[in-house]
CSV table of C-alpha atoms and ligand atoms in Angstrom, one decimal:
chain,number,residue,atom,x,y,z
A,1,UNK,CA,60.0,34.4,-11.7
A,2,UNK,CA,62.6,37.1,-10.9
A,3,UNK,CA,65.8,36.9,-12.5
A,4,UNK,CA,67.5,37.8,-8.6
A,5,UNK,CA,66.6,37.6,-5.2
A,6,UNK,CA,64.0,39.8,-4.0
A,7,UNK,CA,63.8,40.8,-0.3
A,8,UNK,CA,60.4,39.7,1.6
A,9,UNK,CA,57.2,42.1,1.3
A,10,UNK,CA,58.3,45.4,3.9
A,11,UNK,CA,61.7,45.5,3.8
A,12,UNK,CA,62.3,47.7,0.5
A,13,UNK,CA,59.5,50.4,2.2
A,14,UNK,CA,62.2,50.7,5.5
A,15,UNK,CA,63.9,54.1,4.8
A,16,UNK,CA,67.5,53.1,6.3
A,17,UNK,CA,67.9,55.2,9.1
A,18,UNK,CA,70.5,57.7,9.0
A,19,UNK,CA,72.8,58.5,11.7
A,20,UNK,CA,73.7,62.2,13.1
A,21,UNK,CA,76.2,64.1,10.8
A,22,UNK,CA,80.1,63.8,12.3
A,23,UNK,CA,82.6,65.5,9.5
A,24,UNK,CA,82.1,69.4,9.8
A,25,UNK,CA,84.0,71.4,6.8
A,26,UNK,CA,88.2,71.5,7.3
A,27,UNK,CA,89.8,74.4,9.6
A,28,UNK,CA,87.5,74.2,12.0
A,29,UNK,CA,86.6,72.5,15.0
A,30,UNK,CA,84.6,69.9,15.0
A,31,UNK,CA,81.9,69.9,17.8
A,32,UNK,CA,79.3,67.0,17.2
A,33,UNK,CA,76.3,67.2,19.3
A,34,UNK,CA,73.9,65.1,16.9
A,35,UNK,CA,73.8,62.0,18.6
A,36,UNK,CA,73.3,62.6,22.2
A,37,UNK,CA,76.8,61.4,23.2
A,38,UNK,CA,78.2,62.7,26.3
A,39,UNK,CA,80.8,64.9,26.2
A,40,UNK,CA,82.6,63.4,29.3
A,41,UNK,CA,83.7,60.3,27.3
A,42,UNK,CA,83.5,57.1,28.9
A,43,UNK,CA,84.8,56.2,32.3
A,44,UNK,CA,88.8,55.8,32.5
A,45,UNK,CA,88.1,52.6,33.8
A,46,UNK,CA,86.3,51.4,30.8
A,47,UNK,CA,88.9,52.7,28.5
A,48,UNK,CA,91.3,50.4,30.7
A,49,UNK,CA,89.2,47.7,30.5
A,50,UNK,CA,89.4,47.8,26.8
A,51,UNK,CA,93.0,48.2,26.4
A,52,UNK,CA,93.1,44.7,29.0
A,53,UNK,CA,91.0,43.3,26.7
A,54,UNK,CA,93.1,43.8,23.4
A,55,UNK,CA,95.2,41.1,24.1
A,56,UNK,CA,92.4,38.3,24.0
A,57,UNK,CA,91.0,39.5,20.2
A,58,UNK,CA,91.0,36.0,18.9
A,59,UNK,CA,88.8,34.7,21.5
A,60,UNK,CA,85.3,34.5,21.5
A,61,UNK,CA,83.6,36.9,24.1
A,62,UNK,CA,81.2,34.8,27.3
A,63,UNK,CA,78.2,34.4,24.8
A,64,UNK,CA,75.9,35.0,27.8
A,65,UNK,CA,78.0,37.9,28.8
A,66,UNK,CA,77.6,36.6,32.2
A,67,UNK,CA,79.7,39.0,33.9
A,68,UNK,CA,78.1,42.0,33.1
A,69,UNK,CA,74.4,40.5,33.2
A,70,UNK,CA,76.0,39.8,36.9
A,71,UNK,CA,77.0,43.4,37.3
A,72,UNK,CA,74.0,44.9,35.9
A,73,UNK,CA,71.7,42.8,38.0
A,74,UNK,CA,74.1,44.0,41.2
A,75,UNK,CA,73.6,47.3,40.5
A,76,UNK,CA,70.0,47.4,39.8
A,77,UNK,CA,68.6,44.8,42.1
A,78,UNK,CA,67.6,42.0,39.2
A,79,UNK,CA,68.3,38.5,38.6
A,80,UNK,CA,71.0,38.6,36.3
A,81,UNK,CA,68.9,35.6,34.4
A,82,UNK,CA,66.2,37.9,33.2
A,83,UNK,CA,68.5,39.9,32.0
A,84,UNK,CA,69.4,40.1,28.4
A,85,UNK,CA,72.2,42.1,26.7
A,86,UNK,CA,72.7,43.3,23.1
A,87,UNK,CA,75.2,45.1,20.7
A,88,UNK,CA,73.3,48.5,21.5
A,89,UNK,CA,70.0,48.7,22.8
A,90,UNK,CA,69.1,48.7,19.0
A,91,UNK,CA,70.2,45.0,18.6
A,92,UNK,CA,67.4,44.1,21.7
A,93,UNK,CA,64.6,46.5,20.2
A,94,UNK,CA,64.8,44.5,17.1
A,95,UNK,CA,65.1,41.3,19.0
A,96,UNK,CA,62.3,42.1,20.2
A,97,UNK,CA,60.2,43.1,17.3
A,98,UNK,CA,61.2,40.0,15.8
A,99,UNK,CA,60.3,37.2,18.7
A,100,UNK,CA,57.1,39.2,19.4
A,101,UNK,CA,55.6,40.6,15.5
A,102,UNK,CA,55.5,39.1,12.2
A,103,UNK,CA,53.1,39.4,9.4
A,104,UNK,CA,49.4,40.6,9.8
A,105,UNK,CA,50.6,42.1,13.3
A,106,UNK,CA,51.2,45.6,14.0
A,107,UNK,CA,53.1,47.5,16.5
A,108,UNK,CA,52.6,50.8,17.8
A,109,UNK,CA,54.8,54.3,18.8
A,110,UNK,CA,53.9,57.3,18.8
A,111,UNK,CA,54.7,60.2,16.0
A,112,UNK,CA,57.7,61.1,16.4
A,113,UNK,CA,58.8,58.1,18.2
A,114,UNK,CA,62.2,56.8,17.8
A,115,UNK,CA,62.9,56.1,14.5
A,116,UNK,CA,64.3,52.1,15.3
A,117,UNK,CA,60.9,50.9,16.1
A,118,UNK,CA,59.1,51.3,12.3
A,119,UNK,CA,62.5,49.9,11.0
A,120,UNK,CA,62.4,47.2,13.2
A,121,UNK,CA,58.9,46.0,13.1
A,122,UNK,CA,59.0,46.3,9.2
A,123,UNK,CA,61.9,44.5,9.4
A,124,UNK,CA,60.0,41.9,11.3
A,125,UNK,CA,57.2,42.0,8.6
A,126,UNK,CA,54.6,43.4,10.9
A,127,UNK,CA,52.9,46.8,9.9
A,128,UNK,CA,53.7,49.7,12.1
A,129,UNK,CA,50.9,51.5,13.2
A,130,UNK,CA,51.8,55.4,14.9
A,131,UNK,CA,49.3,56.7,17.7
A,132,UNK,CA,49.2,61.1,17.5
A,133,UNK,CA,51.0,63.3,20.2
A,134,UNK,CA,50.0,65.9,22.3
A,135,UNK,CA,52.5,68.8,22.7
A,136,UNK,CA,55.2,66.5,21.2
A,137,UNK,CA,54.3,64.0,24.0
A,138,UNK,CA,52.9,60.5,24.3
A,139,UNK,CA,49.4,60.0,24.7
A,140,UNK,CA,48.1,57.0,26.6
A,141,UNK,CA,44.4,57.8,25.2
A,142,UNK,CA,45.9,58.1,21.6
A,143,UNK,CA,48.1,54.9,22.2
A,144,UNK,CA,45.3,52.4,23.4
A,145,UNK,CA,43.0,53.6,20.7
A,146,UNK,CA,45.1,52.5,18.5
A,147,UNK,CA,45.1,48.7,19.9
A,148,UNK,CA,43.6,46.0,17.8
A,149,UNK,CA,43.4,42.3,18.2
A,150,UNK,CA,46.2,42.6,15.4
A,151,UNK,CA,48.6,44.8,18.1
A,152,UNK,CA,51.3,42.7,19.1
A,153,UNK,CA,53.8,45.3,20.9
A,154,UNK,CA,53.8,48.7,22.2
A,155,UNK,CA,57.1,50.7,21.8
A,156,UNK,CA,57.7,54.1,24.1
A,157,UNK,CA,60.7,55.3,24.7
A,158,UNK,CA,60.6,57.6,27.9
A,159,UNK,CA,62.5,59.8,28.1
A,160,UNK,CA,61.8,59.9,24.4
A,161,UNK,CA,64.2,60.8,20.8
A,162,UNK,CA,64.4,63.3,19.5
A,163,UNK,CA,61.4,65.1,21.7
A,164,UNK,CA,63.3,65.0,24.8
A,165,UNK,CA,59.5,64.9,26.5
A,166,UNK,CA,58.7,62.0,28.6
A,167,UNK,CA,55.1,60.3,30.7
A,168,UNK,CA,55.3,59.9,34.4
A,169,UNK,CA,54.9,56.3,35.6
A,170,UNK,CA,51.3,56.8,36.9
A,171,UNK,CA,50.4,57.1,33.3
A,172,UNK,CA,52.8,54.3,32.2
A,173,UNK,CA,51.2,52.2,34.3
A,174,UNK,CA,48.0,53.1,33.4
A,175,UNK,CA,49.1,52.5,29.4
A,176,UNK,CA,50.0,48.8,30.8
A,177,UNK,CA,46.9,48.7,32.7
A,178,UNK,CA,44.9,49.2,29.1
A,179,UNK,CA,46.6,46.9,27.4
A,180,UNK,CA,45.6,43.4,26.5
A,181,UNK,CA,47.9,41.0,28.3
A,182,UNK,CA,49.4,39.6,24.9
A,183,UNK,CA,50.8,42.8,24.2
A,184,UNK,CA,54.5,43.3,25.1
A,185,UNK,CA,55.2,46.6,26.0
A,186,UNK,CA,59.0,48.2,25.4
A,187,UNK,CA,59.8,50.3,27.7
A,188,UNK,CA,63.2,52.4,25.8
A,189,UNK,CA,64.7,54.1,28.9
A,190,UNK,CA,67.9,55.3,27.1
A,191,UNK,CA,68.1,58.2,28.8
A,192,UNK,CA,66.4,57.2,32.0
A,193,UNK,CA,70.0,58.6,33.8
A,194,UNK,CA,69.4,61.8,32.7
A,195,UNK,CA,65.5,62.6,34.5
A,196,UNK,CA,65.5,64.4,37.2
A,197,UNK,CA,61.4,64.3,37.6
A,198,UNK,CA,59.8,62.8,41.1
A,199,UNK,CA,57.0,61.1,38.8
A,200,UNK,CA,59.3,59.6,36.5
A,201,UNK,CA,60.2,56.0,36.7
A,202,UNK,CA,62.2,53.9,34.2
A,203,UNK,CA,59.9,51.0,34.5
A,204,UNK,CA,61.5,48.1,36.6
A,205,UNK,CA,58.7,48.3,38.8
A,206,UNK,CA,56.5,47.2,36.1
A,207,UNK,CA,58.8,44.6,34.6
A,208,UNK,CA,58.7,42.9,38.0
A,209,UNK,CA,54.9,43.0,38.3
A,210,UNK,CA,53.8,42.1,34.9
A,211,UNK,CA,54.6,39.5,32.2
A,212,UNK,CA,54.5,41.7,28.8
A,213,UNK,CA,56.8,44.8,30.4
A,214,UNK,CA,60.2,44.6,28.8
A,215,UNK,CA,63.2,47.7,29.5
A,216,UNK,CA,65.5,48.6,27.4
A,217,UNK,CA,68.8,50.7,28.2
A,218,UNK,CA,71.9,51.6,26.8
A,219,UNK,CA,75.8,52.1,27.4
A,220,UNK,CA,75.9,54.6,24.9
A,221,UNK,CA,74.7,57.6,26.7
A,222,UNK,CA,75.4,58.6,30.0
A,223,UNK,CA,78.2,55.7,30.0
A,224,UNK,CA,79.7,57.2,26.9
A,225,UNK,CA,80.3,53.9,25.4
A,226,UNK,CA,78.2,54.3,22.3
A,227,UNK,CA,81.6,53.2,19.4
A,228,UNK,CA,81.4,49.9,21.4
A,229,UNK,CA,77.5,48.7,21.0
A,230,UNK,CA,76.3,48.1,24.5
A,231,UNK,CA,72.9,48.0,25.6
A,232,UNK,CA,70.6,45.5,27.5
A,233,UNK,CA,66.8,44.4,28.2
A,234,UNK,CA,64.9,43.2,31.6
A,235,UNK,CA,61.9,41.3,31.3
A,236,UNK,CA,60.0,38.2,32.2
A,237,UNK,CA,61.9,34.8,31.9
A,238,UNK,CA,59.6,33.7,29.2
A,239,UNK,CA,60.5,36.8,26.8
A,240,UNK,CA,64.1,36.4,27.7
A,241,UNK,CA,63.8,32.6,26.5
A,242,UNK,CA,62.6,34.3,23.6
A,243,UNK,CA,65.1,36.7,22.6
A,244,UNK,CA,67.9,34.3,23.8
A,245,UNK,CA,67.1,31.8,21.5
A,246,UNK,CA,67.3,34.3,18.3
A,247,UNK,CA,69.9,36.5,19.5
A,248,UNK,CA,73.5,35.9,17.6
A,249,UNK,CA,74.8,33.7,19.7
A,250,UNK,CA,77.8,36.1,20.4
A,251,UNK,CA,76.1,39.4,19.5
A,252,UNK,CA,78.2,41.1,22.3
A,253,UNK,CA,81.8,41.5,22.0
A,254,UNK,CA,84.0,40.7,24.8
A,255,UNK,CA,85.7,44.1,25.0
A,256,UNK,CA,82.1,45.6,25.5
A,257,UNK,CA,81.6,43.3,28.1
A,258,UNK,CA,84.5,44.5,30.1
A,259,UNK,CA,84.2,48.5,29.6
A,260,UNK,CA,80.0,47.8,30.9
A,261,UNK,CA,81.6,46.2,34.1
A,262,UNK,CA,83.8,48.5,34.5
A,263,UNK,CA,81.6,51.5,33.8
A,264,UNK,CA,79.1,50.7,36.2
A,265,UNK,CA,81.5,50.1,38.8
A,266,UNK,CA,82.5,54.3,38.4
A,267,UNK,CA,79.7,55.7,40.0
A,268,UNK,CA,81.4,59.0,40.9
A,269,UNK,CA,81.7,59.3,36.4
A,270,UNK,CA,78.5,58.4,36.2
A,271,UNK,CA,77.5,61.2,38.6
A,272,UNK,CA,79.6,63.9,36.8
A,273,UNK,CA,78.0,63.6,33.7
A,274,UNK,CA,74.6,63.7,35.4
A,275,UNK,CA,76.2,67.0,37.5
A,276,UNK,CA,76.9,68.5,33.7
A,277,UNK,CA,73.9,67.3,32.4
A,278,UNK,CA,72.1,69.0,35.3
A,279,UNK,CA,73.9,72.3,34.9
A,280,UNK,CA,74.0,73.0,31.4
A,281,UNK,CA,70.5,71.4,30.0
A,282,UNK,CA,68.6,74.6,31.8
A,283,UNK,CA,71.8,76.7,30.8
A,284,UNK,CA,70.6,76.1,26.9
A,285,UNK,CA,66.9,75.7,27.4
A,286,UNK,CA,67.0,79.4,28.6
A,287,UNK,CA,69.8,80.6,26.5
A,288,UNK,CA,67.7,79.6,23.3
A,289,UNK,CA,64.3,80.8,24.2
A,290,UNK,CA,66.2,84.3,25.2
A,291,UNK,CA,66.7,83.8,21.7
A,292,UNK,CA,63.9,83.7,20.9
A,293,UNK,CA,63.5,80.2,19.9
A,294,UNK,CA,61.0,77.7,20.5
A,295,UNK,CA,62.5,74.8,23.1
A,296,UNK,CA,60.7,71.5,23.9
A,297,UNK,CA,61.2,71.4,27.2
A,298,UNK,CA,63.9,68.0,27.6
A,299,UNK,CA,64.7,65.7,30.6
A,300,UNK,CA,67.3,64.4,28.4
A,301,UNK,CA,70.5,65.4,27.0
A,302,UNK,CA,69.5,66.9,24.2
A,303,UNK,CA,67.1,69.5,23.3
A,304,UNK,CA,63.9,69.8,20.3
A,305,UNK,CA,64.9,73.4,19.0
A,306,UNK,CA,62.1,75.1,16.4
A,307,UNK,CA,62.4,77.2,14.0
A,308,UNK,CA,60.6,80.0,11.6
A,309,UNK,CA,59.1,78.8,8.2
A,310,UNK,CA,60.8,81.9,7.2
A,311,UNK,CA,63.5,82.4,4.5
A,312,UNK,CA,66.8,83.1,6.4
A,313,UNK,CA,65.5,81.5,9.5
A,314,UNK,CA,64.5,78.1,8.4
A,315,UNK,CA,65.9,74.9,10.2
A,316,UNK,CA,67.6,73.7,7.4
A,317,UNK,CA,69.2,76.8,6.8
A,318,UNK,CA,70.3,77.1,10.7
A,319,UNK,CA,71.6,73.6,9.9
A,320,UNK,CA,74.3,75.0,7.4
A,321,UNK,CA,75.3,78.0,9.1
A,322,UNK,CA,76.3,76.0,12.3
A,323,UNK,CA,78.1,73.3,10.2
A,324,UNK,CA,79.6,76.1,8.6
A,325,UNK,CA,81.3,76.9,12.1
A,326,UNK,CA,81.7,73.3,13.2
A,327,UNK,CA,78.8,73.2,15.3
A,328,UNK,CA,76.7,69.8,13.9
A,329,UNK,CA,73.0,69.3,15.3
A,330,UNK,CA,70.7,66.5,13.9
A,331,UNK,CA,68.2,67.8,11.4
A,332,UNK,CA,64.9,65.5,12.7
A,333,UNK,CA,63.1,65.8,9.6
A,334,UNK,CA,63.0,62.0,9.0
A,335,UNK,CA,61.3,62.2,12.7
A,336,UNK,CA,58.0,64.1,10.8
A,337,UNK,CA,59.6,67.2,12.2
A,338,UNK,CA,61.3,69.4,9.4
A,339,UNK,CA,61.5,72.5,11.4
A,340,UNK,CA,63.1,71.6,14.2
A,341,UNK,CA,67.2,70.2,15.3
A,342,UNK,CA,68.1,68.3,17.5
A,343,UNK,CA,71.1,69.7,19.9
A,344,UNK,CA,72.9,67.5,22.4
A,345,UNK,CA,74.1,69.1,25.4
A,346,UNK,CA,78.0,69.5,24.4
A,347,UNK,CA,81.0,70.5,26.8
A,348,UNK,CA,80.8,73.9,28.2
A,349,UNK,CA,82.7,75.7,25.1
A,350,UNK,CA,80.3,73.6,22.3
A,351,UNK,CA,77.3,74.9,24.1
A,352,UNK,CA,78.4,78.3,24.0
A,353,UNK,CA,79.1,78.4,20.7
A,354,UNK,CA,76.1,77.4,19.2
A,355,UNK,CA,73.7,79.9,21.5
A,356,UNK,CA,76.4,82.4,20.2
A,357,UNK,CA,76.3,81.1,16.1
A,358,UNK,CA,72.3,80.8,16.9
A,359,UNK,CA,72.5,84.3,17.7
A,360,UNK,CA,74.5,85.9,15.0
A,361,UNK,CA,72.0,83.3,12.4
A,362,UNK,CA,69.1,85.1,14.0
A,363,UNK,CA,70.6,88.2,13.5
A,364,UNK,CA,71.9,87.8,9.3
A,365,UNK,CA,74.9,87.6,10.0
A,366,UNK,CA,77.7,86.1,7.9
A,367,UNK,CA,78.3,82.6,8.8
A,368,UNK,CA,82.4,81.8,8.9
A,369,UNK,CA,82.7,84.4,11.9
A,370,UNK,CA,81.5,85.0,15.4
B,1,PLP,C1,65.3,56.3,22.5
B,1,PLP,C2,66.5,55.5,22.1
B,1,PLP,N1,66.5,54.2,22.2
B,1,PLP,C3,67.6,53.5,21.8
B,1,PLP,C4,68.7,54.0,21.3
B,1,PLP,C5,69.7,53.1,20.8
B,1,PLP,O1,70.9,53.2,21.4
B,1,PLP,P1,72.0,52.1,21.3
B,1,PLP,O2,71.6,51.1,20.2
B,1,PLP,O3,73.2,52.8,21.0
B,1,PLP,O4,72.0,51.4,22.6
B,1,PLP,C6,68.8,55.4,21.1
B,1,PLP,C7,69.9,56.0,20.5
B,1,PLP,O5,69.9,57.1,20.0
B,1,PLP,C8,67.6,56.2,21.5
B,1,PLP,O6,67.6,57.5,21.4
């Protein structure tokens, strides 16, 4: 018998995952484009949603968050009842994982999926199970070969992190179309906001025509509400009866609730973001391969940058020389890709500043000065 607790079979093999660097070193400024934020901040009528909301902090929040399933459902044509919300989408992927897996089931993503799904199903004590990429990009072949009678859920995020790479809806639906109807497929369309791709669909097309298509999405991207945990899930009534009965019964706070409301009520925010997003996404892809730099090409907000095996040009090196000047990426190691950062389109100075510091790295120069 162990002389302490000991935490069930998995959970010791999860590596914890670790969020985007935000401290740069002191005297200078601080640009942090390592967690795909949006440098437009949240709506102003979010932020005065919050600041309403301050006076009620002793009250617990609507536990169904009825209001915002309500606005969501407005905005997006959906019955607000098969609508599920979460703190973060994070808090619904794991949700998920643990209605739908549990031990001697697996779940699948793909290699350099994002990095919530293996912590989640191992958390759920199922075994994760990752199907290859081609060119950094899902594969339905590679997915459905990995399907067994022990496959419980599929996970794709698309628009996936941190490959910014993504699989038109012909070829999610014919994933769903290979799949075994007991398999729940989770569609993660964080970033759907940001695609600007004719054959790209977010999925609620699917959702409404299938009973094992859940999607995911978040406030924390293009709504810039990412400090307050905000994310949500669509999906047939009986999964929602699933995740509503394990969910915390409060798991979203009321000041969330209020700032979603209000953010989607600000289309015109919404649509200035998506205007930057537009601009200044081909403005770096280019700007970096002139460079000289290999670019995953992104219909995100954020950017899969490669780099030499070289000494002097490696990607942890880059790493420091930026965070030398302020400018922090996400090193993606963790993501199976050690060579590579992850840079989030930042405000117009950020993004010039780091195609200028990736310019004076390339070149040996000295890192403190431009
Ligand atoms: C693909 C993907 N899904 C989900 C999330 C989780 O977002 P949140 O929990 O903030 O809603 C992220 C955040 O980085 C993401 O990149």
């Amino acid at each position: 018998m162990s002389a302490r607790p000991v935490p069930r079979p998995g959970i010791l093999s999860i590596e914890a995952y670790v969020p985007g660097k935000s401290a740069a070193p002191g005297g200078v400024k601080l640009h942090k484009l390592s967690s795909n934020e949006t440098p437009l901040g949240p709506s102003p009528r979010a932020i005065e949603a919050v600041r309403a909301g301050a006076g009620q902090l002793a009250l617990y929040p609507d536990g169904s968050a009825g209001a915002l399933r309500e606005a969501i459902g407005a905005k997006f044509g959906l019955d607000p009842a098969r609508i599920v919300c979460g703190a973060g989408s994070d808090d619904i992927l794991s949700l998920l994982a643990h209605a739908f897996v549990g031990p001697g089931d697996e779940g699948v993503f793909t290699t350099h999926g994002f990095l919530v799904y293996r912590i989640a199903i191992l958390a759920a004590g199922g075994t994760p199970v990752v199907a290859d990429e081609v060119d950094y990009t899902a594969s339905v072949e590679a997915i459905l070969a990995k399907v067994t009678p022990r496959t419980r859920m599929v996970f794709l995020a698309n628009p996936n992190n941190p490959t910014g790479t993504y699989l038109p809806f012909d070829e999610v639906k014919r994933l769903h179309a290979g799949l075994p109807g007991n398999v729940l497929l989770v569609l993660d369309a964080a970033y759907a906001e940001y695609v600007r791709r004719n054959d790209y669909a977010s999925g609620l097309e699917l959702v409404a025509t299938s009973e094992n298509v859940v999607m995911t999405r978040t406030f924390s991207k293009i709504y810039g509400l990412a400090n307050l945990r905000l994310g949500w899930m669509v999906g047939p009534a009986h999964v929602v009866d699933a995740v509503n009965r394990i969910r915390g019964p409060f798991n979203v706070n009321g000041l969330a609730i209020a700032a979603g409301v209000a953010a989607l009520g600000d289309e015109a925010h919404v649509a200035g973001a998506m205007a930057h997003n537009d601009e200044w996404l081909p403005w770096l892809t280019r700007a970096l391969k002139d460079l000289g730099l290999q670019v995953t090409p992104s219909v995100g907000n954020f950017l899969l940058v490669h780099f030499s095996q070289a000494a002097g040009r490696t990607a942890e090196e880059a790493d420091a020389f930026l965070t030398a000047r302020g400018l922090v990426l996400r090193r993606v190691a963790a993501y199976g890709l050690p060579h590579a950062l992850r840079l989030t389109v930042g405000d117009a100075e950020a993004n010039r500043l780091v195609v200028a510091a990736l310019r004076d790295f390339l070149d040996g120069k000295a890192r403190a000065h431009a």
